[in-house]
Amino acid sequence: MDRLEEAMTGSEQAPWWPGLWRSLDSLQQPDWTGPELSRIVRLLAALPPLVAPADVSTLRHQLREVQAGRAFVLQGGDCAEHLGRRAVLDAQAKYRLLGRMAATISERTGLPVVTIGRLAGQFAKPRSRPVEEVGGRLLPAFQGLLVNGPEATDAARAPRPGRLVEAYATARDVLELLARLAGPGSTRASAVPVNNWLGARGWSADPVPLSAEGAAYGRTSRVRDQWIHRGLWASHEALILDYEEPLARRDPETGEWYLSSAHLPWVGYRSNHPNGGHVRFLAELSNPVAVKVGPDTDPADLIQLCHRLDPKRTPGRLTLVSRQGAALLRSRLPRLVAAVRDAGHPVIWMCDPMHGNTVRTASGLKTRHYDDIAAELSGFFEVLTGMGQLPGGVHLELAADDVTECVGGGGPQLADLPTAYRTLCDPRLNDVQAVALTELTADLLRTPGAGRMPVLTAAAR
Ligand code: PEP
Ligand code: CO
């Protein structure tokens, strides 16, 4: 029996608890053990959950619709968020842009769009190398503001556990802002979009009557203020497990464990081993979860990963985010899709056309070319539909600002990059590029074979 066949036969789930990752190989963790860290982890465990189990379950329900081909996912935001007030302002801009993008896709295709921000927790970065050279000096790599600072000094690059509490407070503020933006009586009559899921299911600038589910949800929200959500779901890479573990909580109603730091946590490409600490940590949490898969992901590992994260094969539970790079997509993605299809796992396939297409300019800036991004997205649709599978969504890094970080697509050219290069980590699409990619996504969804047109609305026709 080869490894792929062996993986297809499945494996027993071992006993689980939130601290299990500590005894496993957990990559990318900061070097910061000590009494201060222990004190902070205990403090986080005593703070209120950030998201409510009822909301996690609503998102699970929405993702089941996506898996069935009756909805599409738009996920986007910064590569790495700021901490503090800046993060809240950034989140407001993302809310507006993602809302406009979702509305365009919805109007052009007739499909409801589940809209998910990379925010309220996207503070940590996996790094390919633990050190980096800045101005001829070797420094510990910047791991995101959850861990250390970006400034090129040894002091800034030292990991500081106190950042975990600042991150928690920022995430809470961002979630509160999103709730205010989307909540009843907020700015619903203005240009701020309202995700009226299960009503007309889209984003709209007009006041929209709440559906029964929305109204019920609104009632819950008013009682438990910090749990309000409507409009934009929160997602981030669950990378730093000293932050995530104390935010794993039991749902008081069902007794099930869920992760209260995000509605949708994901595992990154560099930490997606089926036996690694990250995958095992998410295995028994009731949230929907996503995993990045790329050109070096082994089909046998991927099937094991599906067994670990979705042993009961629950539609909507597991999303696989493909990030191959335009050049490798056609040679690498089909065998992954075939393995999952043949194993019968009901995953959602999403496309991240950003992370496989990062290049460096002669002066050392990281950038991405719009044409590569567009080529990967188009190729993804072609591969999936050619194999009888549904393209379920798109995952983007975007600034919701007039930055000059990616090249082309009606945006900056190479020489313009230094003008407004502001990212804390990877290069993001600016507004013009994000809108161009939205139009492309809508066009791709409308091509015959994208296979998911239910009943087209008048506007979509
Ligand atoms: C990211 O999403 O910012 C990231 C690091 O992605 P990946 O794990 O796909 O490299
Ligand atoms: Co990134």
CSV table of C-alpha atoms and ligand atoms in Angstrom, one decimal:
chain,number,residue,atom,x,y,z
A,1,MET,CA,0.0,0.0,0.0
A,2,ASP,CA,1.5,3.4,-0.9
A,3,ARG,CA,1.3,6.5,1.3
A,4,LEU,CA,-1.7,7.9,-0.5
A,5,GLU,CA,-3.7,4.6,-0.2
A,6,GLU,CA,-2.7,4.3,3.4
A,7,ALA,CA,-3.9,7.9,4.1
A,8,MET,CA,-7.2,7.1,2.4
A,9,THR,CA,-7.9,4.4,5.0
A,10,GLY,CA,-8.0,7.0,7.7
A,11,SER,CA,-6.6,7.0,11.3
A,12,GLU,CA,-8.0,7.0,14.8
A,13,GLN,CA,-8.3,10.4,16.6
A,14,ALA,CA,-6.2,10.5,19.7
A,15,PRO,CA,-7.4,12.1,23.0
A,16,TRP,CA,-7.5,16.0,22.8
A,17,TRP,CA,-7.2,19.0,25.1
A,18,PRO,CA,-6.3,22.6,24.2
A,19,GLY,CA,-2.7,22.2,25.4
A,20,LEU,CA,-2.0,19.1,23.3
A,21,TRP,CA,0.1,21.2,20.9
A,22,ARG,CA,2.7,21.7,23.6
A,23,SER,CA,3.8,18.1,23.4
A,24,LEU,CA,3.8,18.1,19.6
A,25,ASP,CA,6.0,19.6,16.9
A,26,SER,CA,4.6,23.1,16.8
A,27,LEU,CA,6.6,25.2,14.3
A,28,GLN,CA,7.1,29.0,14.3
A,29,GLN,CA,6.5,29.5,18.1
A,30,PRO,CA,8.4,32.5,19.7
A,31,ASP,CA,11.3,31.8,22.1
A,32,TRP,CA,9.6,33.4,25.1
A,33,THR,CA,8.9,30.8,27.8
A,34,GLY,CA,9.1,32.1,31.4
A,35,PRO,CA,7.0,33.4,34.3
A,36,GLU,CA,5.8,36.5,32.5
A,37,LEU,CA,4.4,34.3,29.6
A,38,SER,CA,2.7,32.0,32.1
A,39,ARG,CA,1.1,34.9,33.9
A,40,ILE,CA,-0.2,36.3,30.6
A,41,VAL,CA,-1.6,33.0,29.4
A,42,ARG,CA,-3.5,32.7,32.7
A,43,LEU,CA,-4.8,36.3,32.3
A,44,LEU,CA,-6.0,35.6,28.7
A,45,ALA,CA,-7.8,32.4,30.0
A,46,ALA,CA,-9.7,34.6,32.5
A,47,LEU,CA,-10.8,37.2,30.0
A,48,PRO,CA,-14.2,36.9,28.2
A,49,PRO,CA,-14.4,35.1,24.9
A,50,LEU,CA,-14.1,37.3,21.8
A,51,VAL,CA,-16.6,35.7,19.6
A,52,ALA,CA,-19.8,33.8,20.5
A,53,PRO,CA,-20.5,30.1,19.8
A,54,ALA,CA,-23.8,31.0,18.2
A,55,ASP,CA,-22.0,33.1,15.6
A,56,VAL,CA,-19.5,30.4,14.9
A,57,SER,CA,-22.4,28.1,14.3
A,58,THR,CA,-24.0,30.6,11.9
A,59,LEU,CA,-20.9,30.8,9.9
A,60,ARG,CA,-20.7,27.0,9.8
A,61,HIS,CA,-24.2,27.0,8.4
A,62,GLN,CA,-23.2,29.6,5.8
A,63,LEU,CA,-20.2,27.7,4.7
A,64,ARG,CA,-22.3,24.6,4.3
A,65,GLU,CA,-24.2,26.6,1.7
A,66,VAL,CA,-20.9,27.5,0.0
A,67,GLN,CA,-19.9,23.8,0.0
A,68,ALA,CA,-23.2,23.0,-1.7
A,69,GLY,CA,-22.6,25.6,-4.4
A,70,ARG,CA,-25.3,28.0,-3.3
A,71,ALA,CA,-22.9,30.8,-2.0
A,72,PHE,CA,-19.4,32.1,-2.5
A,73,VAL,CA,-16.7,33.3,-0.1
A,74,LEU,CA,-14.9,36.6,-0.2
A,75,GLN,CA,-12.1,36.7,2.3
A,76,GLY,CA,-9.6,39.5,2.6
A,77,GLY,CA,-7.6,42.0,4.6
A,78,ASP,CA,-4.1,42.9,5.6
A,79,CYS,CA,-1.2,40.4,5.6
A,80,ALA,CA,-0.4,41.6,9.1
A,81,GLU,CA,-2.6,44.0,11.2
A,82,HIS,CA,-1.5,46.8,13.4
A,83,LEU,CA,-2.3,46.9,17.1
A,84,GLY,CA,-4.4,49.6,18.8
A,85,ARG,CA,-6.4,52.4,17.2
A,86,ARG,CA,-4.8,52.0,13.8
A,87,ALA,CA,-6.2,48.5,13.6
A,88,VAL,CA,-9.7,49.7,14.2
A,89,LEU,CA,-9.4,52.4,11.5
A,90,ASP,CA,-8.0,49.9,9.1
A,91,ALA,CA,-10.8,47.5,9.9
A,92,GLN,CA,-13.4,50.1,9.1
A,93,ALA,CA,-11.8,50.7,5.6
A,94,LYS,CA,-11.8,46.9,5.0
A,95,TYR,CA,-15.4,46.6,6.0
A,96,ARG,CA,-16.4,49.2,3.4
A,97,LEU,CA,-14.3,47.8,0.6
A,98,LEU,CA,-15.1,44.1,1.2
A,99,GLY,CA,-18.8,45.1,1.4
A,100,ARG,CA,-18.6,46.8,-2.0
A,101,MET,CA,-16.7,43.9,-3.5
A,102,ALA,CA,-19.2,41.4,-2.1
A,103,ALA,CA,-22.1,43.5,-3.5
A,104,THR,CA,-20.5,43.5,-7.0
A,105,ILE,CA,-20.1,39.7,-7.0
A,106,SER,CA,-23.6,39.2,-5.6
A,107,GLU,CA,-25.2,41.5,-8.1
A,108,ARG,CA,-23.4,40.1,-11.1
A,109,THR,CA,-23.9,36.4,-10.2
A,110,GLY,CA,-27.0,36.2,-8.1
A,111,LEU,CA,-25.0,34.4,-5.5
A,112,PRO,CA,-24.9,35.3,-1.8
A,113,VAL,CA,-21.4,36.1,-0.7
A,114,VAL,CA,-20.1,35.1,2.7
A,115,THR,CA,-17.7,37.9,3.6
A,116,ILE,CA,-14.8,37.3,5.9
A,117,GLY,CA,-12.1,39.7,7.0
A,118,ARG,CA,-8.5,38.9,7.7
A,119,LEU,CA,-8.8,41.0,10.9
A,120,ALA,CA,-9.4,41.1,14.7
A,121,GLY,CA,-6.5,38.7,15.2
A,122,GLN,CA,-4.2,38.7,12.1
A,123,PHE,CA,-1.2,39.8,14.1
A,124,ALA,CA,1.3,37.0,13.7
A,125,LYS,CA,3.5,36.0,10.7
A,126,PRO,CA,5.2,32.7,9.9
A,127,ARG,CA,8.6,33.3,8.5
A,128,SER,CA,10.7,31.2,6.1
A,129,ARG,CA,13.9,32.1,8.0
A,130,PRO,CA,14.2,32.9,11.7
A,131,VAL,CA,16.6,35.8,11.0
A,132,GLU,CA,16.9,38.5,8.4
A,133,GLU,CA,19.6,40.9,7.2
A,134,VAL,CA,18.9,44.6,7.7
A,135,GLY,CA,21.5,47.1,6.6
A,136,GLY,CA,24.2,44.4,6.8
A,137,ARG,CA,23.2,43.2,10.3
A,138,LEU,CA,21.5,39.9,11.1
A,139,LEU,CA,18.4,40.4,13.3
A,140,PRO,CA,15.7,38.0,14.5
A,141,ALA,CA,12.9,38.1,11.9
A,142,PHE,CA,9.8,40.3,12.5
A,143,GLN,CA,7.1,37.8,13.4
A,144,GLY,CA,4.1,40.2,13.5
A,145,LEU,CA,3.1,42.6,16.3
A,146,LEU,CA,1.7,39.7,18.4
A,147,VAL,CA,5.3,38.7,19.0
A,148,ASN,CA,7.8,41.5,18.3
A,149,GLY,CA,8.4,44.9,16.6
A,150,PRO,CA,9.4,45.6,13.0
A,151,GLU,CA,12.1,48.2,13.8
A,152,ALA,CA,15.6,47.1,13.0
A,153,THR,CA,17.0,46.9,16.5
A,154,ASP,CA,17.6,43.9,18.8
A,155,ALA,CA,15.3,45.4,21.4
A,156,ALA,CA,12.4,45.7,19.0
A,157,ARG,CA,12.9,42.2,17.7
A,158,ALA,CA,12.9,40.5,21.1
A,159,PRO,CA,9.6,38.6,21.6
A,160,ARG,CA,7.5,40.2,24.4
A,161,PRO,CA,4.6,38.2,25.9
A,162,GLY,CA,2.8,41.4,26.9
A,163,ARG,CA,1.8,41.8,23.3
A,164,LEU,CA,-0.7,39.0,23.6
A,165,VAL,CA,-2.8,41.2,25.9
A,166,GLU,CA,-2.5,44.2,23.5
A,167,ALA,CA,-3.6,41.9,20.7
A,168,TYR,CA,-6.6,40.6,22.7
A,169,ALA,CA,-7.7,44.2,23.4
A,170,THR,CA,-7.3,45.2,19.8
A,171,ALA,CA,-9.2,42.2,18.5
A,172,ARG,CA,-12.0,43.1,21.0
A,173,ASP,CA,-12.1,46.7,19.7
A,174,VAL,CA,-12.2,45.7,16.1
A,175,LEU,CA,-15.0,43.2,16.7
A,176,GLU,CA,-16.9,45.9,18.6
A,177,LEU,CA,-16.5,48.3,15.7
A,178,LEU,CA,-17.7,45.7,13.2
A,179,ALA,CA,-20.7,45.1,15.3
A,180,ARG,CA,-21.5,48.8,15.5
A,181,LEU,CA,-21.1,49.2,11.7
A,182,ALA,CA,-23.4,46.4,11.0
A,183,GLY,CA,-25.8,46.5,13.9
A,184,PRO,CA,-29.3,47.7,14.1
A,185,GLY,CA,-29.7,51.5,14.1
A,186,SER,CA,-26.1,52.0,13.1
A,187,THR,CA,-25.1,53.5,9.8
A,188,ARG,CA,-27.4,51.3,7.7
A,189,ALA,CA,-28.9,54.0,5.6
A,190,SER,CA,-25.5,55.3,4.6
A,191,ALA,CA,-23.0,53.8,2.2
A,192,VAL,CA,-21.9,51.2,4.8
A,193,PRO,CA,-23.0,47.8,3.6
A,194,VAL,CA,-25.2,45.5,5.5
A,195,ASN,CA,-24.8,41.8,5.1
A,196,ASN,CA,-28.5,40.8,5.2
A,197,TRP,CA,-27.7,37.1,5.0
A,198,LEU,CA,-30.9,35.0,4.5
A,199,GLY,CA,-32.8,38.1,3.6
A,200,ALA,CA,-31.6,39.2,0.2
A,201,ARG,CA,-28.2,37.8,1.2
A,202,GLY,CA,-25.8,40.4,0.0
A,203,TRP,CA,-24.5,43.8,0.8
A,204,SER,CA,-26.7,46.8,0.3
A,205,ALA,CA,-26.5,50.5,0.8
A,206,ASP,CA,-30.2,50.5,1.6
A,207,PRO,CA,-31.9,49.7,4.9
A,208,VAL,CA,-32.9,46.1,4.7
A,209,PRO,CA,-35.4,44.3,6.9
A,210,LEU,CA,-33.8,41.7,9.0
A,211,SER,CA,-34.6,38.1,8.4
A,212,ALA,CA,-36.0,36.0,11.2
A,213,GLU,CA,-32.5,34.6,11.9
A,214,GLY,CA,-30.9,38.1,11.8
A,215,ALA,CA,-33.5,39.5,14.2
A,216,ALA,CA,-33.0,36.6,16.6
A,217,TYR,CA,-29.3,37.1,16.3
A,218,GLY,CA,-29.7,40.8,17.0
A,219,ARG,CA,-31.5,40.0,20.2
A,220,THR,CA,-28.7,37.8,21.4
A,221,SER,CA,-26.2,40.5,20.5
A,222,ARG,CA,-27.8,43.2,22.5
A,223,VAL,CA,-27.7,41.1,25.6
A,224,ARG,CA,-24.0,40.1,25.2
A,225,ASP,CA,-22.4,43.2,23.8
A,226,GLN,CA,-19.0,41.8,23.0
A,227,TRP,CA,-20.5,39.0,20.9
A,228,ILE,CA,-22.3,41.2,18.4
A,229,HIS,CA,-21.5,40.3,14.8
A,230,ARG,CA,-23.2,41.0,11.5
A,231,GLY,CA,-21.6,41.9,8.2
A,232,LEU,CA,-18.0,40.7,8.3
A,233,TRP,CA,-16.7,37.5,9.9
A,234,ALA,CA,-13.3,37.5,11.6
A,235,SER,CA,-10.6,35.2,10.5
A,236,HIS,CA,-6.8,34.9,11.1
A,237,GLU,CA,-4.0,32.4,10.9
A,238,ALA,CA,-4.0,30.6,14.3
A,239,LEU,CA,-0.2,30.6,14.5
A,240,ILE,CA,0.9,31.6,18.0
A,241,LEU,CA,-0.6,28.9,20.1
A,242,ASP,CA,0.2,30.7,23.4
A,243,TYR,CA,-2.5,33.2,22.3
A,244,GLU,CA,-5.0,30.7,20.9
A,245,GLU,CA,-4.9,28.1,23.6
A,246,PRO,CA,-6.3,30.3,26.4
A,247,LEU,CA,-9.0,31.5,24.0
A,248,ALA,CA,-10.3,27.9,23.4
A,249,ARG,CA,-13.5,27.8,25.4
A,250,ARG,CA,-16.4,25.5,26.0
A,251,ASP,CA,-19.7,26.4,24.5
A,252,PRO,CA,-21.9,26.7,27.6
A,253,GLU,CA,-24.9,25.2,25.8
A,254,THR,CA,-23.3,22.2,24.1
A,255,GLY,CA,-20.2,21.7,26.2
A,256,GLU,CA,-18.2,21.5,22.9
A,257,TRP,CA,-14.8,23.3,22.6
A,258,TYR,CA,-14.6,26.2,20.2
A,259,LEU,CA,-12.0,28.8,19.5
A,260,SER,CA,-13.2,32.2,20.7
A,261,SER,CA,-10.4,34.3,19.1
A,262,ALA,CA,-12.0,34.1,15.5
A,263,HIS,CA,-15.0,32.8,13.7
A,264,LEU,CA,-12.7,31.1,11.1
A,265,PRO,CA,-9.2,30.2,12.2
A,266,TRP,CA,-6.8,28.9,9.5
A,267,VAL,CA,-3.5,27.0,9.5
A,268,GLY,CA,-0.8,28.4,7.3
A,269,TYR,CA,1.2,26.7,4.6
A,270,ARG,CA,4.3,26.5,6.7
A,271,SER,CA,2.6,24.7,9.7
A,272,ASN,CA,0.1,22.5,7.9
A,273,HIS,CA,1.6,19.1,8.8
A,274,PRO,CA,-1.2,16.7,9.8
A,275,ASN,CA,0.7,15.6,12.9
A,276,GLY,CA,1.9,19.1,13.8
A,277,GLY,CA,0.7,21.1,16.8
A,278,HIS,CA,-1.4,23.6,14.7
A,279,VAL,CA,-3.5,21.0,12.9
A,280,ARG,CA,-4.0,18.9,16.1
A,281,PHE,CA,-4.9,22.1,18.0
A,282,LEU,CA,-7.8,22.9,15.6
A,283,ALA,CA,-8.9,19.3,15.2
A,284,GLU,CA,-11.4,19.2,18.1
A,285,LEU,CA,-12.6,22.8,18.0
A,286,SER,CA,-16.1,23.3,16.6
A,287,ASN,CA,-15.3,26.3,14.4
A,288,PRO,CA,-15.2,26.0,10.7
A,289,VAL,CA,-11.4,25.8,9.8
A,290,ALA,CA,-9.2,26.5,6.8
A,291,VAL,CA,-5.8,25.2,5.8
A,292,LYS,CA,-3.4,26.7,3.2
A,293,VAL,CA,-2.1,24.2,0.7
A,294,GLY,CA,0.6,24.9,-1.8
A,295,PRO,CA,3.0,23.5,-4.4
A,296,ASP,CA,4.9,21.3,-1.9
A,297,THR,CA,1.8,19.9,-0.1
A,298,ASP,CA,1.9,16.1,-0.5
A,299,PRO,CA,-1.5,14.5,-1.5
A,300,ALA,CA,-1.1,11.8,1.2
A,301,ASP,CA,-0.5,14.4,3.9
A,302,LEU,CA,-3.5,16.4,2.6
A,303,ILE,CA,-5.8,13.4,3.0
A,304,GLN,CA,-4.5,12.8,6.5
A,305,LEU,CA,-5.1,16.4,7.2
A,306,CYS,CA,-8.7,16.1,6.0
A,307,HIS,CA,-9.2,13.0,8.3
A,308,ARG,CA,-7.8,14.9,11.3
A,309,LEU,CA,-9.7,18.1,10.7
A,310,ASP,CA,-12.9,16.7,9.4
A,311,PRO,CA,-13.2,13.1,10.5
A,312,LYS,CA,-17.0,13.2,10.3
A,313,ARG,CA,-17.0,14.7,6.8
A,314,THR,CA,-19.2,17.6,7.7
A,315,PRO,CA,-19.9,19.9,4.7
A,316,GLY,CA,-18.6,23.4,5.5
A,317,ARG,CA,-16.3,22.3,8.3
A,318,LEU,CA,-13.1,22.4,6.2
A,319,THR,CA,-11.9,24.9,3.6
A,320,LEU,CA,-8.7,24.2,1.6
A,321,VAL,CA,-7.1,27.4,0.5
A,322,SER,CA,-4.9,26.8,-2.6
A,323,ARG,CA,-1.9,29.1,-3.0
A,324,GLN,CA,0.3,27.5,-5.7
A,325,GLY,CA,1.7,30.4,-7.7
A,326,ALA,CA,0.6,31.0,-11.3
A,327,ALA,CA,3.5,29.1,-12.8
A,328,LEU,CA,3.0,25.9,-10.7
A,329,LEU,CA,-0.8,25.9,-10.4
A,330,ARG,CA,-1.6,23.6,-13.4
A,331,SER,CA,1.1,21.1,-12.5
A,332,ARG,CA,0.5,21.0,-8.7
A,333,LEU,CA,-3.2,21.7,-7.9
A,334,PRO,CA,-4.9,18.8,-9.9
A,335,ARG,CA,-3.3,16.0,-7.9
A,336,LEU,CA,-4.4,17.6,-4.6
A,337,VAL,CA,-8.0,18.1,-5.9
A,338,ALA,CA,-8.1,14.6,-7.2
A,339,ALA,CA,-6.9,13.1,-3.9
A,340,VAL,CA,-9.5,15.0,-1.9
A,341,ARG,CA,-12.3,14.2,-4.4
A,342,ASP,CA,-11.4,10.5,-4.4
A,343,ALA,CA,-11.3,10.3,-0.6
A,344,GLY,CA,-14.8,11.8,-0.6
A,345,HIS,CA,-14.1,14.8,1.7
A,346,PRO,CA,-16.7,17.5,1.2
A,347,VAL,CA,-14.2,20.4,1.4
A,348,ILE,CA,-14.6,24.0,0.1
A,349,TRP,CA,-11.8,24.8,-2.4
A,350,MET,CA,-10.7,28.5,-2.2
A,351,CYS,CA,-8.0,30.3,-4.1
A,352,ASP,CA,-5.4,32.6,-2.5
A,353,PRO,CA,-3.8,34.0,-5.7
A,354,MET,CA,-1.4,36.2,-3.6
A,355,HIS,CA,1.1,34.1,-1.6
A,356,GLY,CA,2.5,32.0,-4.4
A,357,ASN,CA,3.2,35.1,-6.5
A,358,THR,CA,5.5,37.2,-4.3
A,359,VAL,CA,8.7,38.4,-6.0
A,360,ARG,CA,11.4,40.9,-4.9
A,361,THR,CA,12.3,44.0,-6.9
A,362,ALA,CA,16.0,44.8,-7.6
A,363,SER,CA,15.9,47.1,-4.6
A,364,GLY,CA,14.6,44.4,-2.4
A,365,LEU,CA,10.9,45.3,-2.0
A,366,LYS,CA,8.5,42.4,-2.0
A,367,THR,CA,5.8,42.8,-4.7
A,368,ARG,CA,3.2,40.9,-6.7
A,369,HIS,CA,2.2,41.5,-10.3
A,370,TYR,CA,-1.5,41.8,-10.9
A,371,ASP,CA,-1.2,39.7,-14.0
A,372,ASP,CA,0.2,36.7,-12.0
A,373,ILE,CA,-2.6,37.1,-9.5
A,374,ALA,CA,-5.2,37.2,-12.2
A,375,ALA,CA,-3.6,34.2,-14.0
A,376,GLU,CA,-3.6,32.1,-10.8
A,377,LEU,CA,-7.3,32.9,-10.1
A,378,SER,CA,-8.4,32.1,-13.7
A,379,GLY,CA,-6.3,28.9,-13.7
A,380,PHE,CA,-7.8,27.9,-10.3
A,381,PHE,CA,-11.3,28.2,-11.8
A,382,GLU,CA,-10.3,26.2,-14.9
A,383,VAL,CA,-8.7,23.4,-12.9
A,384,LEU,CA,-11.5,23.1,-10.4
A,385,THR,CA,-14.4,23.2,-13.0
A,386,GLY,CA,-12.4,20.9,-15.4
A,387,MET,CA,-12.4,18.3,-12.6
A,388,GLY,CA,-16.1,18.7,-11.8
A,389,GLN,CA,-15.4,20.6,-8.5
A,390,LEU,CA,-16.7,24.0,-7.4
A,391,PRO,CA,-14.5,27.0,-6.9
A,392,GLY,CA,-15.7,28.1,-3.5
A,393,GLY,CA,-14.1,31.5,-2.9
A,394,VAL,CA,-11.2,33.9,-3.1
A,395,HIS,CA,-8.7,34.9,-0.4
A,396,LEU,CA,-6.9,38.2,-0.9
A,397,GLU,CA,-4.5,40.5,0.8
A,398,LEU,CA,-5.8,44.0,0.3
A,399,ALA,CA,-5.2,47.4,1.9
A,400,ALA,CA,-8.5,49.3,1.3
A,401,ASP,CA,-6.2,52.2,0.8
A,402,ASP,CA,-4.3,53.9,-2.0
A,403,VAL,CA,-1.0,51.9,-1.4
A,404,THR,CA,1.7,51.1,-4.0
A,405,GLU,CA,2.6,47.6,-3.1
A,406,CYS,CA,1.4,45.4,-6.0
A,407,VAL,CA,2.2,46.2,-9.7
A,408,GLY,CA,-0.3,46.5,-12.6
A,409,GLY,CA,-4.0,46.0,-12.9
A,410,GLY,CA,-4.6,49.7,-13.3
A,411,GLY,CA,-2.5,50.4,-10.2
A,412,PRO,CA,1.2,51.4,-9.8
A,413,GLN,CA,4.1,50.4,-12.0
A,414,LEU,CA,7.4,49.0,-10.6
A,415,ALA,CA,9.0,52.5,-10.4
A,416,ASP,CA,6.0,53.8,-8.3
A,417,LEU,CA,6.4,51.2,-5.5
A,418,PRO,CA,8.3,53.3,-3.0
A,419,THR,CA,5.6,56.1,-3.1
A,420,ALA,CA,3.2,54.5,-0.7
A,421,TYR,CA,4.6,51.2,0.3
A,422,ARG,CA,3.1,50.7,3.8
A,423,THR,CA,2.5,47.1,4.5
A,424,LEU,CA,3.8,45.5,7.7
A,425,CYS,CA,4.6,42.3,5.8
A,426,ASP,CA,3.3,41.2,2.3
A,427,PRO,CA,2.3,43.5,-0.5
A,428,ARG,CA,-1.5,44.2,-0.7
A,429,LEU,CA,-3.8,45.1,-3.5
A,430,ASN,CA,-4.9,48.8,-3.6
A,431,ASP,CA,-8.5,49.7,-4.2
A,432,VAL,CA,-8.2,49.9,-8.0
A,433,GLN,CA,-6.6,46.5,-8.2
A,434,ALA,CA,-9.1,45.0,-5.7
A,435,VAL,CA,-12.0,46.2,-7.8
A,436,ALA,CA,-10.4,44.8,-11.0
A,437,LEU,CA,-10.0,41.4,-9.3
A,438,THR,CA,-13.6,41.5,-8.1
A,439,GLU,CA,-14.8,42.0,-11.7
A,440,LEU,CA,-12.6,39.1,-12.8
A,441,THR,CA,-14.0,36.9,-10.0
A,442,ALA,CA,-17.6,37.8,-11.1
A,443,ASP,CA,-16.8,37.0,-14.7
A,444,LEU,CA,-15.2,33.7,-13.8
A,445,LEU,CA,-18.2,32.7,-11.7
A,446,ARG,CA,-20.4,33.5,-14.7
A,447,THR,CA,-18.5,31.3,-17.2
A,448,PRO,CA,-20.3,28.1,-18.1
A,449,GLY,CA,-18.9,25.3,-16.0
A,450,ALA,CA,-18.2,27.3,-12.9
A,451,GLY,CA,-21.1,25.1,-12.1
A,452,ARG,CA,-22.9,27.0,-9.4
A,453,MET,CA,-25.5,29.2,-10.9
A,454,PRO,CA,-28.7,28.5,-9.0
A,455,VAL,CA,-31.4,30.8,-10.2
A,456,LEU,CA,-30.0,34.0,-11.6
A,457,THR,CA,-31.7,37.1,-10.3
A,458,ALA,CA,-32.9,39.7,-12.8
A,459,ALA,CA,-30.0,41.9,-11.9
A,460,ALA,CA,-27.5,39.1,-12.5
A,461,ARG,CA,-29.0,38.3,-15.9
B,1,PEP,C1,-0.6,34.7,4.9
B,1,PEP,O1,-1.7,34.3,4.6
B,1,PEP,O2,-0.2,35.8,5.2
B,1,PEP,C2,0.5,33.6,4.7
B,1,PEP,C3,1.7,33.7,5.4
B,1,PEP,O3,0.1,32.7,3.9
B,1,PEP,P1,0.8,31.2,3.6
B,1,PEP,O4,0.6,30.4,4.9
B,1,PEP,O5,-0.1,30.7,2.5
B,1,PEP,O6,2.2,31.4,3.1
B,2,CO,CO,0.7,37.4,3.6
